[in-house]
PDB file of C-alpha atoms in Angstrom:
ATOM      1  CA  MET L  58      90.293  97.911  89.003  1.00  0.00           C
ATOM      2  CA  VAL L  59      92.421  98.566  85.934  1.00  0.00           C
ATOM      3  CA  ASN L  60      94.413  95.885  84.104  1.00  0.00           C
ATOM      4  CA  SER L  61      97.140  97.898  82.434  1.00  0.00           C
ATOM      5  CA  MET L  62     100.917  97.783  82.426  1.00  0.00           C
ATOM      6  CA  GLU L  63     101.096 101.309  81.006  1.00  0.00           C
ATOM      7  CA  LYS L  64      98.959 102.802  83.755  1.00  0.00           C
ATOM      8  CA  ALA L  65     100.976 100.933  86.388  1.00  0.00           C
ATOM      9  CA  ILE L  66     104.193 102.426  85.025  1.00  0.00           C
ATOM     10  CA  GLN L  67     102.705 105.914  84.872  1.00  0.00           C
ATOM     11  CA  ARG L  68     101.544 105.667  88.466  1.00  0.00           C
ATOM     12  CA  ALA L  69     104.939 104.448  89.659  1.00  0.00           C
ATOM     13  CA  VAL L  70     106.708 107.304  87.909  1.00  0.00           C
ATOM     14  CA  SER L  71     104.664 109.859  89.850  1.00  0.00           C
ATOM     15  CA  ALA L  72     105.250 108.177  93.226  1.00  0.00           C
ATOM     16  CA  LYS L  73     107.727 109.569  95.743  1.00  0.00           C
ATOM     17  CA  ASN L  74     107.391 106.964  98.497  1.00  0.00           C
ATOM     18  CA  ILE L  75     106.886 103.356  97.396  1.00  0.00           C
ATOM     19  CA  ILE L  76     106.499 100.121  99.303  1.00  0.00           C
ATOM     20  CA  LEU L  77     107.283  97.053  97.207  1.00  0.00           C
ATOM     21  CA  LEU L  78     105.801  93.992  98.899  1.00  0.00           C
ATOM     22  CA  ALA L  79     107.315  90.790  97.477  1.00  0.00           C
ATOM     23  CA  GLY L  80     106.315  87.169  97.990  1.00  0.00           C
ATOM     24  CA  ALA L  81     107.219  83.635  96.955  1.00  0.00           C
ATOM     25  CA  GLY L  82     106.138  84.229  93.347  1.00  0.00           C
ATOM     26  CA  ILE L  83     109.265  86.344  92.894  1.00  0.00           C
ATOM     27  CA  SER L  84     111.528  83.312  93.406  1.00  0.00           C
ATOM     28  CA  VAL L  85     109.594  80.815  91.257  1.00  0.00           C
ATOM     29  CA  ALA L  86     111.841  81.467  88.251  1.00  0.00           C
ATOM     30  CA  SER L  87     114.829  80.556  90.443  1.00  0.00           C
ATOM     31  CA  GLY L  88     113.388  77.071  90.779  1.00  0.00           C
ATOM     32  CA  LEU L  89     112.048  77.569  94.299  1.00  0.00           C
ATOM     33  CA  PRO L  90     108.441  76.475  94.903  1.00  0.00           C
ATOM     34  CA  THR L  91     105.828  78.713  96.462  1.00  0.00           C
ATOM     35  CA  TYR L  92     104.145  77.673  99.702  1.00  0.00           C
ATOM     36  CA  ARG L  93     100.431  77.747  98.987  1.00  0.00           C
ATOM     37  CA  GLY L  94     100.240  77.543  95.188  1.00  0.00           C
ATOM     38  CA  LYS L  95      99.328  74.496  93.094  1.00  0.00           C
ATOM     39  CA  ASP L  96     102.755  72.908  93.563  1.00  0.00           C
ATOM     40  CA  GLY L  97     103.560  74.721  96.806  1.00  0.00           C
ATOM     41  CA  LEU L  98     105.487  73.265  99.721  1.00  0.00           C
ATOM     42  CA  TRP L  99     102.461  73.390 101.992  1.00  0.00           C
ATOM     43  CA  THR L 100     100.075  72.146  99.267  1.00  0.00           C
ATOM     44  CA  ARG L 101     102.188  69.103  98.358  1.00  0.00           C
ATOM     45  CA  LYS L 102     103.301  68.663 101.972  1.00  0.00           C
ATOM     46  CA  THR L 103     106.928  68.452 100.862  1.00  0.00           C
ATOM     47  CA  LEU L 104     108.401  69.606 104.165  1.00  0.00           C
ATOM     48  CA  HIS L 105     105.517  69.047 106.558  1.00  0.00           C
ATOM     49  CA  LYS L 106     102.486  66.761 106.567  1.00  0.00           C
ATOM     50  CA  ASN L 107     100.703  69.357 108.659  1.00  0.00           C
ATOM     51  CA  PRO L 108     102.728  72.611 108.534  1.00  0.00           C
ATOM     52  CA  GLN L 109     100.471  74.469 110.959  1.00  0.00           C
ATOM     53  CA  LEU L 110     101.377  71.817 113.531  1.00  0.00           C
ATOM     54  CA  THR L 111     104.980  70.900 112.711  1.00  0.00           C
ATOM     55  CA  ALA L 112     106.293  74.245 111.401  1.00  0.00           C
ATOM     56  CA  THR L 113     105.821  75.742 114.843  1.00  0.00           C
ATOM     57  CA  LYS L 114     108.004  76.788 117.731  1.00  0.00           C
ATOM     58  CA  ALA L 115     106.170  74.351 120.014  1.00  0.00           C
ATOM     59  CA  TYR L 116     107.031  71.451 117.717  1.00  0.00           C
ATOM     60  CA  PHE L 117     110.626  72.647 117.366  1.00  0.00           C
ATOM     61  CA  ASP L 118     111.082  72.691 121.124  1.00  0.00           C
ATOM     62  CA  MET L 119     110.047  69.020 121.241  1.00  0.00           C
ATOM     63  CA  ASN L 120     111.906  67.918 118.091  1.00  0.00           C
ATOM     64  CA  PRO L 121     114.842  70.247 117.337  1.00  0.00           C
ATOM     65  CA  TYR L 122     116.884  67.598 115.508  1.00  0.00           C
ATOM     66  CA  GLU L 123     114.012  66.645 113.222  1.00  0.00           C
ATOM     67  CA  CYS L 124     113.244  70.296 112.458  1.00  0.00           C
ATOM     68  CA  TRP L 125     116.873  71.063 111.646  1.00  0.00           C
ATOM     69  CA  LYS L 126     117.075  68.052 109.343  1.00  0.00           C
ATOM     70  CA  ARG L 127     113.876  69.023 107.532  1.00  0.00           C
ATOM     71  CA  SER L 128     114.978  72.633 107.152  1.00  0.00           C
ATOM     72  CA  TYR L 129     117.950  71.575 105.035  1.00  0.00           C
ATOM     73  CA  ILE L 130     115.649  70.177 102.329  1.00  0.00           C
ATOM     74  CA  PHE L 131     114.585  73.657 101.264  1.00  0.00           C
ATOM     75  CA  TYR L 132     117.883  75.235 102.299  1.00  0.00           C
ATOM     76  CA  ASN L 133     119.930  72.999  99.989  1.00  0.00           C
ATOM     77  CA  LYS L 134     117.535  73.721  97.124  1.00  0.00           C
ATOM     78  CA  MET L 135     117.946  77.403  97.842  1.00  0.00           C
ATOM     79  CA  LEU L 136     121.749  77.125  97.750  1.00  0.00           C
ATOM     80  CA  GLU L 137     121.605  75.293  94.422  1.00  0.00           C
ATOM     81  CA  SER L 138     119.469  78.051  92.919  1.00  0.00           C
ATOM     82  CA  LYS L 139     120.223  81.723  92.361  1.00  0.00           C
ATOM     83  CA  PRO L 140     118.447  85.082  91.986  1.00  0.00           C
ATOM     84  CA  ASN L 141     116.403  85.474  88.807  1.00  0.00           C
ATOM     85  CA  ILE L 142     115.347  88.319  86.539  1.00  0.00           C
ATOM     86  CA  CYS L 143     112.720  89.450  89.078  1.00  0.00           C
ATOM     87  CA  HIS L 144     115.329  90.022  91.772  1.00  0.00           C
ATOM     88  CA  TYR L 145     117.604  91.886  89.367  1.00  0.00           C
ATOM     89  CA  SER L 146     114.690  94.008  88.112  1.00  0.00           C
ATOM     90  CA  ILE L 147     113.735  95.019  91.633  1.00  0.00           C
ATOM     91  CA  LEU L 148     117.364  95.844  92.364  1.00  0.00           C
ATOM     92  CA  ALA L 149     117.446  98.044  89.242  1.00  0.00           C
ATOM     93  CA  MET L 150     114.288  99.829  90.396  1.00  0.00           C
ATOM     94  CA  GLN L 151     115.821 100.383  93.845  1.00  0.00           C
ATOM     95  CA  LYS L 152     118.932 101.854  92.239  1.00  0.00           C
ATOM     96  CA  ALA L 153     116.893 104.151  89.981  1.00  0.00           C
ATOM     97  CA  ALA L 154     114.675 105.296  92.850  1.00  0.00           C
ATOM     98  CA  LEU L 155     117.745 106.072  94.940  1.00  0.00           C
ATOM     99  CA  SER L 156     119.186 108.211  92.139  1.00  0.00           C
ATOM    100  CA  LYS L 157     115.914 110.182  91.849  1.00  0.00           C
ATOM    101  CA  ASN L 158     115.508 110.693  95.595  1.00  0.00           C
ATOM    102  CA  VAL L 159     112.451 108.429  95.642  1.00  0.00           C
ATOM    103  CA  GLU L 160     111.976 106.366  98.802  1.00  0.00           C
ATOM    104  CA  LEU L 161     111.465 102.724  97.878  1.00  0.00           C
ATOM    105  CA  ASN L 162     111.088 100.287 100.753  1.00  0.00           C
ATOM    106  CA  LEU L 163     111.443  96.643  99.737  1.00  0.00           C
ATOM    107  CA  VAL L 164     109.476  94.374 102.066  1.00  0.00           C
ATOM    108  CA  THR L 165     109.875  90.677 101.328  1.00  0.00           C
ATOM    109  CA  GLN L 166     108.156  87.645 102.792  1.00  0.00           C
ATOM    110  CA  ASN L 167     110.779  85.385 101.228  1.00  0.00           C
ATOM    111  CA  ILE L 168     113.332  83.655 103.435  1.00  0.00           C
ATOM    112  CA  ASP L 169     115.786  82.768 100.638  1.00  0.00           C
ATOM    113  CA  GLY L 170     117.889  85.903 101.154  1.00  0.00           C
ATOM    114  CA  TYR L 171     118.239  86.608  97.416  1.00  0.00           C
ATOM    115  CA  HIS L 172     117.328  90.303  97.689  1.00  0.00           C
ATOM    116  CA  ALA L 173     119.768  90.794 100.548  1.00  0.00           C
ATOM    117  CA  ASP L 174     122.532  88.920  98.716  1.00  0.00           C
ATOM    118  CA  LEU L 175     122.227  91.149  95.627  1.00  0.00           C
ATOM    119  CA  ILE L 176     122.103  94.349  97.665  1.00  0.00           C
ATOM    120  CA  LYS L 177     125.276  93.418  99.526  1.00  0.00           C
ATOM    121  CA  GLU L 178     126.976  92.148  96.386  1.00  0.00           C
ATOM    122  CA  THR L 179     126.349  95.388  94.485  1.00  0.00           C
ATOM    123  CA  LYS L 180     126.873  97.606  97.556  1.00  0.00           C
ATOM    124  CA  LEU L 181     123.755  99.572  96.614  1.00  0.00           C
ATOM    125  CA  PHE L 182     123.196 100.512 100.255  1.00  0.00           C
ATOM    126  CA  ALA L 183     125.763 100.933 102.996  1.00  0.00           C
ATOM    127  CA  ASN L 184     126.066  97.632 104.862  1.00  0.00           C
ATOM    128  CA  PRO L 185     129.138  97.664 107.107  1.00  0.00           C
ATOM    129  CA  GLU L 186     130.955  94.422 107.802  1.00  0.00           C
ATOM    130  CA  VAL L 187     129.732  92.988 111.106  1.00  0.00           C
ATOM    131  CA  SER L 188     130.838  89.773 112.794  1.00  0.00           C
ATOM    132  CA  GLU L 189     128.278  87.133 113.707  1.00  0.00           C
ATOM    133  CA  GLY L 190     126.877  87.395 117.184  1.00  0.00           C
ATOM    134  CA  MET L 191     127.022  91.200 117.018  1.00  0.00           C
ATOM    135  CA  PRO L 192     124.222  93.777 116.624  1.00  0.00           C
ATOM    136  CA  MET L 193     122.984  94.139 113.013  1.00  0.00           C
ATOM    137  CA  TYR L 194     124.642  90.920 111.872  1.00  0.00           C
ATOM    138  CA  GLY L 195     122.212  89.094 109.561  1.00  0.00           C
ATOM    139  CA  TYR L 196     120.248  92.221 108.635  1.00  0.00           C
ATOM    140  CA  THR L 197     120.617  94.140 105.371  1.00  0.00           C
ATOM    141  CA  ASN L 198     119.947  97.810 104.730  1.00  0.00           C
ATOM    142  CA  GLY L 199     117.706  98.076 101.674  1.00  0.00           C
ATOM    143  CA  VAL L 200     115.344  95.191 102.440  1.00  0.00           C
ATOM    144  CA  TYR L 201     112.981  94.250 105.247  1.00  0.00           C
ATOM    145  CA  GLU L 202     112.875  90.449 105.544  1.00  0.00           C
ATOM    146  CA  ILE L 203     109.682  90.215 107.590  1.00  0.00           C
ATOM    147  CA  HIS L 204     109.703  86.405 107.745  1.00  0.00           C
ATOM    148  CA  GLY L 205     113.424  86.144 108.397  1.00  0.00           C
ATOM    149  CA  ASN L 206     116.276  84.588 106.452  1.00  0.00           C
ATOM    150  CA  LEU L 207     117.245  80.904 106.301  1.00  0.00           C
ATOM    151  CA  HIS L 208     120.952  81.752 106.266  1.00  0.00           C
ATOM    152  CA  TYR L 209     120.852  82.829 109.899  1.00  0.00           C
ATOM    153  CA  MET L 210     120.054  81.268 113.264  1.00  0.00           C
ATOM    154  CA  ARG L 211     119.554  82.384 116.836  1.00  0.00           C
ATOM    155  CA  CYS L 212     119.037  80.905 120.290  1.00  0.00           C
ATOM    156  CA  SER L 213     115.679  79.159 120.560  1.00  0.00           C
ATOM    157  CA  VAL L 214     115.201  80.308 124.164  1.00  0.00           C
ATOM    158  CA  ASP L 215     113.462  83.671 124.187  1.00  0.00           C
ATOM    159  CA  PHE L 216     114.771  84.734 127.615  1.00  0.00           C
ATOM    160  CA  CYS L 217     118.420  83.959 126.774  1.00  0.00           C
ATOM    161  CA  SER L 218     120.562  87.091 126.859  1.00  0.00           C
ATOM    162  CA  ASN L 219     122.068  86.116 123.500  1.00  0.00           C
ATOM    163  CA  ARG L 220     119.669  87.914 121.130  1.00  0.00           C
ATOM    164  CA  TYR L 221     121.985  88.069 118.118  1.00  0.00           C
ATOM    165  CA  LEU L 222     122.229  86.109 114.878  1.00  0.00           C
ATOM    166  CA  TYR L 223     124.793  83.593 113.622  1.00  0.00           C
ATOM    167  CA  ARG L 224     125.448  81.964 110.261  1.00  0.00           C
ATOM    168  CA  VAL L 225     123.766  78.599 109.735  1.00  0.00           C
ATOM    169  CA  PRO L 226     126.180  75.658 109.185  1.00  0.00           C
ATOM    170  CA  PRO L 227     126.299  74.933 105.430  1.00  0.00           C
ATOM    171  CA  VAL L 228     126.006  71.165 105.984  1.00  0.00           C
ATOM    172  CA  TYR L 229     123.568  69.305 108.216  1.00  0.00           C
ATOM    173  CA  ASN L 230     125.135  67.437 111.133  1.00  0.00           C
ATOM    174  CA  GLU L 231     122.929  64.426 111.813  1.00  0.00           C
ATOM    175  CA  TYR L 232     124.488  63.862 115.227  1.00  0.00           C
ATOM    176  CA  GLU L 233     124.147  67.299 116.740  1.00  0.00           C
ATOM    177  CA  SER L 234     122.107  70.458 116.115  1.00  0.00           C
ATOM    178  CA  PRO L 235     123.775  73.847 116.647  1.00  0.00           C
ATOM    179  CA  LYS L 236     123.866  75.049 120.249  1.00  0.00           C
ATOM    180  CA  CYS L 237     123.732  78.527 121.742  1.00  0.00           C
ATOM    181  CA  LYS L 238     127.167  79.670 122.884  1.00  0.00           C
ATOM    182  CA  LYS L 239     125.610  81.463 125.842  1.00  0.00           C
ATOM    183  CA  CYS L 240     123.149  78.995 127.373  1.00  0.00           C
ATOM    184  CA  GLY L 241     123.743  75.729 125.470  1.00  0.00           C
ATOM    185  CA  SER L 242     120.143  75.487 124.200  1.00  0.00           C
ATOM    186  CA  PRO L 243     119.410  74.457 120.581  1.00  0.00           C
ATOM    187  CA  MET L 244     119.756  77.178 118.007  1.00  0.00           C
ATOM    188  CA  ARG L 245     116.891  77.742 115.558  1.00  0.00           C
ATOM    189  CA  ARG L 246     116.708  79.311 112.140  1.00  0.00           C
ATOM    190  CA  ASN L 247     115.781  82.974 112.195  1.00  0.00           C
ATOM    191  CA  THR L 248     112.461  82.483 110.424  1.00  0.00           C
ATOM    192  CA  LEU L 249     108.913  83.134 111.580  1.00  0.00           C
ATOM    193  CA  MET L 250     106.987  80.006 112.601  1.00  0.00           C
ATOM    194  CA  PHE L 251     103.221  79.471 112.457  1.00  0.00           C
ATOM    195  CA  ASP L 252     102.619  79.903 116.175  1.00  0.00           C
ATOM    196  CA  GLU L 253     104.780  83.017 116.510  1.00  0.00           C
ATOM    197  CA  ALA L 254     103.968  86.702 116.244  1.00  0.00           C
ATOM    198  CA  TYR L 255     105.855  89.315 114.259  1.00  0.00           C
ATOM    199  CA  ASN L 256     108.206  91.463 116.311  1.00  0.00           C
ATOM    200  CA  GLU L 257     110.511  94.398 115.789  1.00  0.00           C
ATOM    201  CA  LEU L 258     113.668  92.719 117.084  1.00  0.00           C
ATOM    202  CA  TYR L 259     113.934  90.021 114.433  1.00  0.00           C
ATOM    203  CA  TYR L 260     111.435  91.006 111.722  1.00  0.00           C
ATOM    204  CA  LYS L 261     111.281  94.840 111.901  1.00  0.00           C
ATOM    205  CA  SER L 262     107.491  94.694 111.949  1.00  0.00           C
ATOM    206  CA  GLN L 263     106.887  98.044 113.668  1.00  0.00           C
ATOM    207  CA  THR L 264     109.294  99.812 111.330  1.00  0.00           C
ATOM    208  CA  VAL L 265     107.463  98.356 108.333  1.00  0.00           C
ATOM    209  CA  LEU L 266     104.050  99.385 109.690  1.00  0.00           C
ATOM    210  CA  LYS L 267     105.319 102.934 110.183  1.00  0.00           C
ATOM    211  CA  LYS L 268     106.427 102.938 106.544  1.00  0.00           C
ATOM    212  CA  ALA L 269     102.875 101.901 105.616  1.00  0.00           C
ATOM    213  CA  ASN L 270     101.618 105.182 107.081  1.00  0.00           C
ATOM    214  CA  ASP L 271     103.808 107.318 104.818  1.00  0.00           C
ATOM    215  CA  HIS L 272     103.880 105.705 101.359  1.00  0.00           C
ATOM    216  CA  ASP L 273     102.023 106.988  98.301  1.00  0.00           C
ATOM    217  CA  LEU L 274     102.112 103.737  96.295  1.00  0.00           C
ATOM    218  CA  LEU L 275     102.016 100.043  97.168  1.00  0.00           C
ATOM    219  CA  VAL L 276     103.444  97.599  94.629  1.00  0.00           C
ATOM    220  CA  ILE L 277     102.562  93.959  95.326  1.00  0.00           C
ATOM    221  CA  ALA L 278     104.445  91.183  93.531  1.00  0.00           C
ATOM    222  CA  GLY L 279     104.039  87.418  93.774  1.00  0.00           C
ATOM    223  CA  THR L 280     102.094  87.006  96.995  1.00  0.00           C
ATOM    224  CA  GLU L 281      98.657  85.739  97.982  1.00  0.00           C
ATOM    225  CA  LEU L 282      98.683  87.984 101.084  1.00  0.00           C
ATOM    226  CA  LYS L 283      97.874  85.139 103.466  1.00  0.00           C
ATOM    227  CA  THR L 284      99.951  86.278 106.449  1.00  0.00           C
ATOM    228  CA  ALA L 285      99.126  88.953 108.998  1.00  0.00           C
ATOM    229  CA  LEU L 286     101.714  91.685 108.402  1.00  0.00           C
ATOM    230  CA  PRO L 287     101.289  91.864 104.601  1.00  0.00           C
ATOM    231  CA  LYS L 288      97.522  92.062 105.141  1.00  0.00           C
ATOM    232  CA  ARG L 289      98.014  94.937 107.578  1.00  0.00           C
ATOM    233  CA  ILE L 290     100.150  96.759 105.006  1.00  0.00           C
ATOM    234  CA  VAL L 291      97.391  96.357 102.405  1.00  0.00           C
ATOM    235  CA  TYR L 292      94.620  97.504 104.757  1.00  0.00           C
ATOM    236  CA  ALA L 293      96.699 100.476 105.923  1.00  0.00           C
ATOM    237  CA  THR L 294      97.124 101.378 102.250  1.00  0.00           C
ATOM    238  CA  MET L 295      93.405 101.092 101.572  1.00  0.00           C
ATOM    239  CA  ASP L 296      92.509 103.116 104.680  1.00  0.00           C
ATOM    240  CA  ARG L 297      94.561 106.013 103.303  1.00  0.00           C
ATOM    241  CA  ASN L 298      93.199 105.624  99.732  1.00  0.00           C
ATOM    242  CA  VAL L 299      96.700 105.013  98.417  1.00  0.00           C
ATOM    243  CA  ASP L 300      97.028 103.399  94.991  1.00  0.00           C
ATOM    244  CA  VAL L 301      97.935  99.720  94.650  1.00  0.00           C
ATOM    245  CA  VAL L 302      99.708  98.101  91.703  1.00  0.00           C
ATOM    246  CA  GLU L 303      99.562  94.312  91.839  1.00  0.00           C
ATOM    247  CA  PHE L 304     101.628  91.782  89.857  1.00  0.00           C
ATOM    248  CA  ASN L 305     100.138  88.327  90.356  1.00  0.00           C
ATOM    249  CA  LEU L 306      98.599  85.436  88.456  1.00  0.00           C
ATOM    250  CA  ARG L 307      95.293  86.803  89.788  1.00  0.00           C
ATOM    251  CA  SER L 308      94.367  89.540  92.202  1.00  0.00           C
ATOM    252  CA  TRP L 309      94.500  88.782  95.917  1.00  0.00           C
ATOM    253  CA  VAL L 310      93.686  92.309  97.040  1.00  0.00           C
ATOM    254  CA  PRO L 311      90.120  92.828  98.305  1.00  0.00           C
ATOM    255  CA  ASP L 312      87.906  94.815  95.935  1.00  0.00           C
ATOM    256  CA  TYR L 313      89.470  98.265  95.865  1.00  0.00           C
ATOM    257  CA  PRO L 314      88.867 101.079  93.354  1.00  0.00           C
ATOM    258  CA  ASN L 315      92.423 102.462  93.527  1.00  0.00           C
ATOM    259  CA  GLN L 316      93.987  99.252  92.288  1.00  0.00           C
ATOM    260  CA  MET L 317      95.743  98.270  89.063  1.00  0.00           C
ATOM    261  CA  ILE L 318      96.343  94.587  88.355  1.00  0.00           C
ATOM    262  CA  VAL L 319      98.892  93.207  85.901  1.00  0.00           C
ATOM    263  CA  GLU L 320      98.220  89.489  85.616  1.00  0.00           C
ATOM    264  CA  GLY L 321     100.858  86.916  84.762  1.00  0.00           C
ATOM    265  CA  PRO L 322     104.005  85.291  86.149  1.00  0.00           C
ATOM    266  CA  CYS L 323     106.246  87.784  87.917  1.00  0.00           C
ATOM    267  CA  GLU L 324     109.229  86.787  85.813  1.00  0.00           C
ATOM    268  CA  MET L 325     107.284  88.024  82.776  1.00  0.00           C
ATOM    269  CA  THR L 326     105.561  91.117  84.170  1.00  0.00           C
ATOM    270  CA  MET L 327     108.009  92.644  86.662  1.00  0.00           C
ATOM    271  CA  PRO L 328     110.931  93.080  84.212  1.00  0.00           C
ATOM    272  CA  LYS L 329     108.608  94.863  81.739  1.00  0.00           C
ATOM    273  CA  PHE L 330     107.288  97.082  84.497  1.00  0.00           C
ATOM    274  CA  VAL L 331     110.758  98.043  85.720  1.00  0.00           C
ATOM    275  CA  GLU L 332     112.021  98.555  82.163  1.00  0.00           C
ATOM    276  CA  GLY L 333     109.164 100.967  81.515  1.00  0.00           C
ATOM    277  CA  TYR L 334     109.762 102.727  84.814  1.00  0.00           C
ATOM    278  CA  LEU L 335     113.466 103.196  84.088  1.00  0.00           C
ATOM    279  CA  LYS L 336     112.772 104.613  80.621  1.00  0.00           C
ATOM    280  CA  ALA L 337     110.129 106.986  81.938  1.00  0.00           C
ATOM    281  CA  ILE L 338     112.311 108.509  84.659  1.00  0.00           C
ATOM    282  CA  SER L 339     115.534 108.699  82.634  1.00  0.00           C
TER     283      SER L 339
END
């Protein structure tokens, strides 16, 4: 394992098909807490006393009003904050890769929507205007949000014929939670809960796994790799002996000879990495 920013940049420059796997550490500089870190939401039990029990679909079905109310705690914090230098650096790398015909697939575990917001704002990728409740509404070309996006909601009943997304109300209504226009059941945020499995329909999991069979470099930034799909991406990478560049406070990748680690906060390391990458390919 090599600890070198220069080697990480050199390896990225030679790559033609990159997966950039981002986690909660990317949004720390925006003022958003991580989940499992020292001051994380799960660690300090800010939203849930027992998240593996209460941040579940089973608990939502029994307590939809409580879950909606709790969800606005983080949602309001998210609305008060904004993308930081990490998000802008990744966007710059996406733009540069696009100009050099390099495939760069951004896979984020974050549910704050900051990557998607910047992509749509800058029109880096084609994202046609789609009305809510229509196919592709709530999804953004240029980023795979594998844990969903807090801005959007869907019917909580899996067998309802309404499988599309809608915008979440900006203000919490303490008297009534949003209802499905088709079946009248409670709506739920389009985010993955602890007792749920990844799927292609809402989280593009199969598409992402297919990408993990074609890439020639995995860049990991700000994640402890605690959830199933990110782990599968890492193991698929290792099975193919593909290089890994990791930006974290410490390494979370299992011992792997083809790995480079750049330790430190993402807001310090990622901008330097992208700056070096842009200079090298210009």
